[in-house]
PDB file of C-alpha atoms in Angstrom:
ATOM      1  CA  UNK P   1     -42.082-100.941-121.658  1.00 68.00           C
ATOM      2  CA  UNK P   2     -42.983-100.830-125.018  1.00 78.00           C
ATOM      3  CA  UNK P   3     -45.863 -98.683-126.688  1.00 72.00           C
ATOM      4  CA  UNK P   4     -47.848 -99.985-130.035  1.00 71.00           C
ATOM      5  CA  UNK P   5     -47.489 -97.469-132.340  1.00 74.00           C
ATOM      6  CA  UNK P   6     -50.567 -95.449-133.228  1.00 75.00           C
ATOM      7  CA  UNK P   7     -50.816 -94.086-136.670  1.00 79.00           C
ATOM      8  CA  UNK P   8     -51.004 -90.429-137.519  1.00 86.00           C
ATOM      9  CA  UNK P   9     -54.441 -88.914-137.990  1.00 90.00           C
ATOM     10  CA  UNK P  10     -54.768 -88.585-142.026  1.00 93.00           C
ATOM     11  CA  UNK P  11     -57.129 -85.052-141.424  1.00 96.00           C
ATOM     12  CA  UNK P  12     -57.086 -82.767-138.999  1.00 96.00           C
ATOM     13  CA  UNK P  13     -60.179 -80.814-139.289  1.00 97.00           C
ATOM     14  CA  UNK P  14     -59.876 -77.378-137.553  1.00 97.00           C
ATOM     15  CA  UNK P  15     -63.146 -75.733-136.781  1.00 95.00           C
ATOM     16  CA  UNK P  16     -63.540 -71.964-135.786  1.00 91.00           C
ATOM     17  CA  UNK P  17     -65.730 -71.846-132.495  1.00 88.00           C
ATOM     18  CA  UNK P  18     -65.163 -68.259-131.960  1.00 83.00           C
ATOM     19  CA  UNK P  19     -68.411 -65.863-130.607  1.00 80.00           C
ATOM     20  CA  UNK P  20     -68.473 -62.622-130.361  1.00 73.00           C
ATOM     21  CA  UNK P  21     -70.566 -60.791-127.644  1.00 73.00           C
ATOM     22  CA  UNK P  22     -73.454 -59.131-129.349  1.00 73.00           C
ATOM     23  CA  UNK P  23     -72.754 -55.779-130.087  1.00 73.00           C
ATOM     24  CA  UNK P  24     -69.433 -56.219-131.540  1.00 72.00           C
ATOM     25  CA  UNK P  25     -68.013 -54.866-135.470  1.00 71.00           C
ATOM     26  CA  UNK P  26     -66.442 -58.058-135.964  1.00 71.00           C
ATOM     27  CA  UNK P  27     -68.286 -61.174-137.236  1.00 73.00           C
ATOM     28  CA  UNK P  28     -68.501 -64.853-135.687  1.00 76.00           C
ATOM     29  CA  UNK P  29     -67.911 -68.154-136.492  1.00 78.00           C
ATOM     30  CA  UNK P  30     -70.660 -69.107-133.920  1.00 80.00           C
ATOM     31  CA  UNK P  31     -74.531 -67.906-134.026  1.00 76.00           C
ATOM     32  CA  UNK P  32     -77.494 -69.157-133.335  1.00 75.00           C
ATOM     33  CA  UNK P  33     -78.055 -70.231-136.932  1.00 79.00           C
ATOM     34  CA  UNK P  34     -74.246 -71.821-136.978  1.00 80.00           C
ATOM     35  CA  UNK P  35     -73.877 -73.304-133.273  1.00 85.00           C
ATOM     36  CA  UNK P  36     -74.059 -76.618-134.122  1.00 93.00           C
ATOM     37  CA  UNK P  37     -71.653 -77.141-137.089  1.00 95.00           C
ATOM     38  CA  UNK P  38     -68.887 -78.604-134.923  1.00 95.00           C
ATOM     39  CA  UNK P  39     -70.919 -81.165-133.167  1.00 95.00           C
ATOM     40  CA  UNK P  40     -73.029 -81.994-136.747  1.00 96.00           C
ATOM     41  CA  UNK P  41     -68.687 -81.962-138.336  1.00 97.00           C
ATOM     42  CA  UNK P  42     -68.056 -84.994-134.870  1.00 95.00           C
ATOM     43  CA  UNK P  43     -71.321 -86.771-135.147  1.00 96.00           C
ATOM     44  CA  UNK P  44     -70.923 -87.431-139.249  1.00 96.00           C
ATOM     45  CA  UNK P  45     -66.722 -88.823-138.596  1.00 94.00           C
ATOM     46  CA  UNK P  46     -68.593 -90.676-136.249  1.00 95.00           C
ATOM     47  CA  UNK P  47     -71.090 -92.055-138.812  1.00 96.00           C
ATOM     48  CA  UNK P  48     -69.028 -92.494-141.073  1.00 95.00           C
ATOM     49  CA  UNK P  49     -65.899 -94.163-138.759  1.00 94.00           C
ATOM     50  CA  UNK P  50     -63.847 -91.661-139.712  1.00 94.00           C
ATOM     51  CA  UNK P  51     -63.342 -90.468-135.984  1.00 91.00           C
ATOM     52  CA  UNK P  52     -59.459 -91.621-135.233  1.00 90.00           C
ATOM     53  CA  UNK P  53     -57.761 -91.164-138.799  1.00 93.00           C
ATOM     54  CA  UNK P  54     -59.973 -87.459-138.715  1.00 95.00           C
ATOM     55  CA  UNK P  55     -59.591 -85.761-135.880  1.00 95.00           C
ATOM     56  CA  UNK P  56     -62.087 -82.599-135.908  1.00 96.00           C
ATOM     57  CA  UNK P  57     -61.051 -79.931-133.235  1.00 95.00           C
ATOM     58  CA  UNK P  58     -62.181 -76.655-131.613  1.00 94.00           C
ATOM     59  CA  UNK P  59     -60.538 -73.693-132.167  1.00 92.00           C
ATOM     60  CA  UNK P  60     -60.594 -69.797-132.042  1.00 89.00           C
ATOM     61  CA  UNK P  61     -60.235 -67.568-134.329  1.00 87.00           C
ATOM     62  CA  UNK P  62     -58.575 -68.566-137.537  1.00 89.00           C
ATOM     63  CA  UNK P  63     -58.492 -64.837-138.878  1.00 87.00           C
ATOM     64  CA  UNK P  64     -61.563 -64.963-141.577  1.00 88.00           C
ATOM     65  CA  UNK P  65     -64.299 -63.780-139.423  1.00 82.00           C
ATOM     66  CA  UNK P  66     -66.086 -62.103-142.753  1.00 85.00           C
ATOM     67  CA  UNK P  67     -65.816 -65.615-144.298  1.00 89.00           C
ATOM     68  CA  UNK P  68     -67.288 -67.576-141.586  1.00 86.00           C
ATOM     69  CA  UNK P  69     -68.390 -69.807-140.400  1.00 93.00           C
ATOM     70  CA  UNK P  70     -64.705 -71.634-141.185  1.00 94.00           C
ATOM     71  CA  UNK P  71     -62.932 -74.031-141.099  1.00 96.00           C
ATOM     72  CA  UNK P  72     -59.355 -75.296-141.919  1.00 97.00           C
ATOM     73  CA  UNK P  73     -58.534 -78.878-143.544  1.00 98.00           C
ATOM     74  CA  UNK P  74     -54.998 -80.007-142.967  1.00 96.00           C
ATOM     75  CA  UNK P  75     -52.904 -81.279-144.677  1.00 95.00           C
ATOM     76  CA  UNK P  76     -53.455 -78.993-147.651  1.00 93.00           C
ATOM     77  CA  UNK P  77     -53.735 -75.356-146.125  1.00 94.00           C
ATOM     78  CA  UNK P  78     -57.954 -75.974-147.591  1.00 96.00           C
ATOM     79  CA  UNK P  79     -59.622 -72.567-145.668  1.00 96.00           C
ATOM     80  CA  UNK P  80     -63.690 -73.572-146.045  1.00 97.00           C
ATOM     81  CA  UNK P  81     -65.613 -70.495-145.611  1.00 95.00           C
ATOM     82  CA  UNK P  82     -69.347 -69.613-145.393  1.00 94.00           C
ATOM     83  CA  UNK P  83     -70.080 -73.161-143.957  1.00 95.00           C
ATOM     84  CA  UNK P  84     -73.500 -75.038-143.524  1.00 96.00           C
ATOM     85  CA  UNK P  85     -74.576 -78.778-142.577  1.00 96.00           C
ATOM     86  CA  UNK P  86     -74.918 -79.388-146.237  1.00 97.00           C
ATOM     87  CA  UNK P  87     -71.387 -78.191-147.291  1.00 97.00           C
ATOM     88  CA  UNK P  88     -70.045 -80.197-144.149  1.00 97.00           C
ATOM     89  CA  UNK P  89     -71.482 -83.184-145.125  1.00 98.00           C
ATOM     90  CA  UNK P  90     -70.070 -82.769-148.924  1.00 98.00           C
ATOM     91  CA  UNK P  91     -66.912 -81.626-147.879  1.00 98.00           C
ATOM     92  CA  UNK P  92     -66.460 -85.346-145.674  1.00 97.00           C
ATOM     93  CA  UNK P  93     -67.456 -87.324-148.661  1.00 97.00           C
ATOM     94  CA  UNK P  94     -65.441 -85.327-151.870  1.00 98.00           C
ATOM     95  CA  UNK P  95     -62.392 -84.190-150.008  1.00 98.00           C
ATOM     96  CA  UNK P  96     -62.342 -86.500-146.637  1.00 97.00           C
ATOM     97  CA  UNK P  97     -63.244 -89.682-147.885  1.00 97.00           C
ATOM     98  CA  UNK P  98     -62.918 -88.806-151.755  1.00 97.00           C
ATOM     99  CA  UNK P  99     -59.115 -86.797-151.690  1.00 96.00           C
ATOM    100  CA  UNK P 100     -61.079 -84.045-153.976  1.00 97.00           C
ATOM    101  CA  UNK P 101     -60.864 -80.591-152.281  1.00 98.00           C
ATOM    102  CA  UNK P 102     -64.714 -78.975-152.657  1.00 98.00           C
ATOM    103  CA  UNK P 103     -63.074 -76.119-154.750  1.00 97.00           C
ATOM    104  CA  UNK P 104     -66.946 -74.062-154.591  1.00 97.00           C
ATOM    105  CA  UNK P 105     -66.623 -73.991-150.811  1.00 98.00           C
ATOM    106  CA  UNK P 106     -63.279 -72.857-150.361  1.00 97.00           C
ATOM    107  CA  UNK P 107     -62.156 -69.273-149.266  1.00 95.00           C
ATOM    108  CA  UNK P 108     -61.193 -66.610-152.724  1.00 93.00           C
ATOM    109  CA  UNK P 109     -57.623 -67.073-153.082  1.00 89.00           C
ATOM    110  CA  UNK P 110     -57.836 -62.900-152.359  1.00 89.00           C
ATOM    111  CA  UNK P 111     -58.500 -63.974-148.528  1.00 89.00           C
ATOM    112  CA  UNK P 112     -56.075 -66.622-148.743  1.00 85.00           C
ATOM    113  CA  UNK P 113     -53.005 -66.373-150.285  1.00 82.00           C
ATOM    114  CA  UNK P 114     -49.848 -68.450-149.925  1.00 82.00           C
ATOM    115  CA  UNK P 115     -48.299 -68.722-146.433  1.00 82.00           C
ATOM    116  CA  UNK P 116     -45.785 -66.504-145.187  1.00 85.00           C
ATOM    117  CA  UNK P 117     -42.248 -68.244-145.639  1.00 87.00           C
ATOM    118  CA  UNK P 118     -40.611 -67.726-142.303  1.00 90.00           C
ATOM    119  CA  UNK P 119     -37.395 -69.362-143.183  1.00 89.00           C
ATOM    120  CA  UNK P 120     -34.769 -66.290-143.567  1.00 74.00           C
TER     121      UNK P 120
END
């Protein structure tokens, strides 16, 4: 039997969905002022029919907590930090839809610095 090919996803939008318990030194990507950027993130691909070629997806902690809320935009290595509704949404048009990375939204390159080369 033969399977169609499916196409690659052209984004894959990786959203931090980590919480704390209150009470705890280190930060979250989830509060009750954040809590609903991942569904607001699915419901505007959906909008916008991006949902197939841009696949959003829940994750932990991506290692930023005093940055957050985050999220990571591959291809590209693009670390968004400090994230609201309104950065979302410009985020999907300039660098989704547009190809232009939001450069104001993204992390300090002293938070994020090249990756580590693992090849010896």
């Amino acid at each position: 039997m033969e399977m169609p090919a499916i196409p690659q996803p052209t984004f894959y939008i990786f959203k931090c969905e980590q919480s704390a318990p209150p009470g705890m030194p280190k930060p979250s990507c989830v509060t009750d002022e954040s809590r609903d950027l991942f569904n607001h993130l699915a419901q505007t691909m959906m909008q916008k029919g991006l949902m197939g070629p841009v696949q959003p997806i829940r994750t932990s902690c991506l290692g930023r907590c005093q940055m957050g809320p985050v999220m990571l935009v591959e291809p590209g290595h693009h670390m968004y930090c400090k994230l609201s509704k309104e950065k979302i949404d410009k985020i999907v048009e300039e660098h989704i839809i547009g190809g232009n990375p939001v450069q104001e939204y993204l992390i300090p390159e002293q938070f994020w610095g090249e990756p580590i080369n693992l090849v010896q």
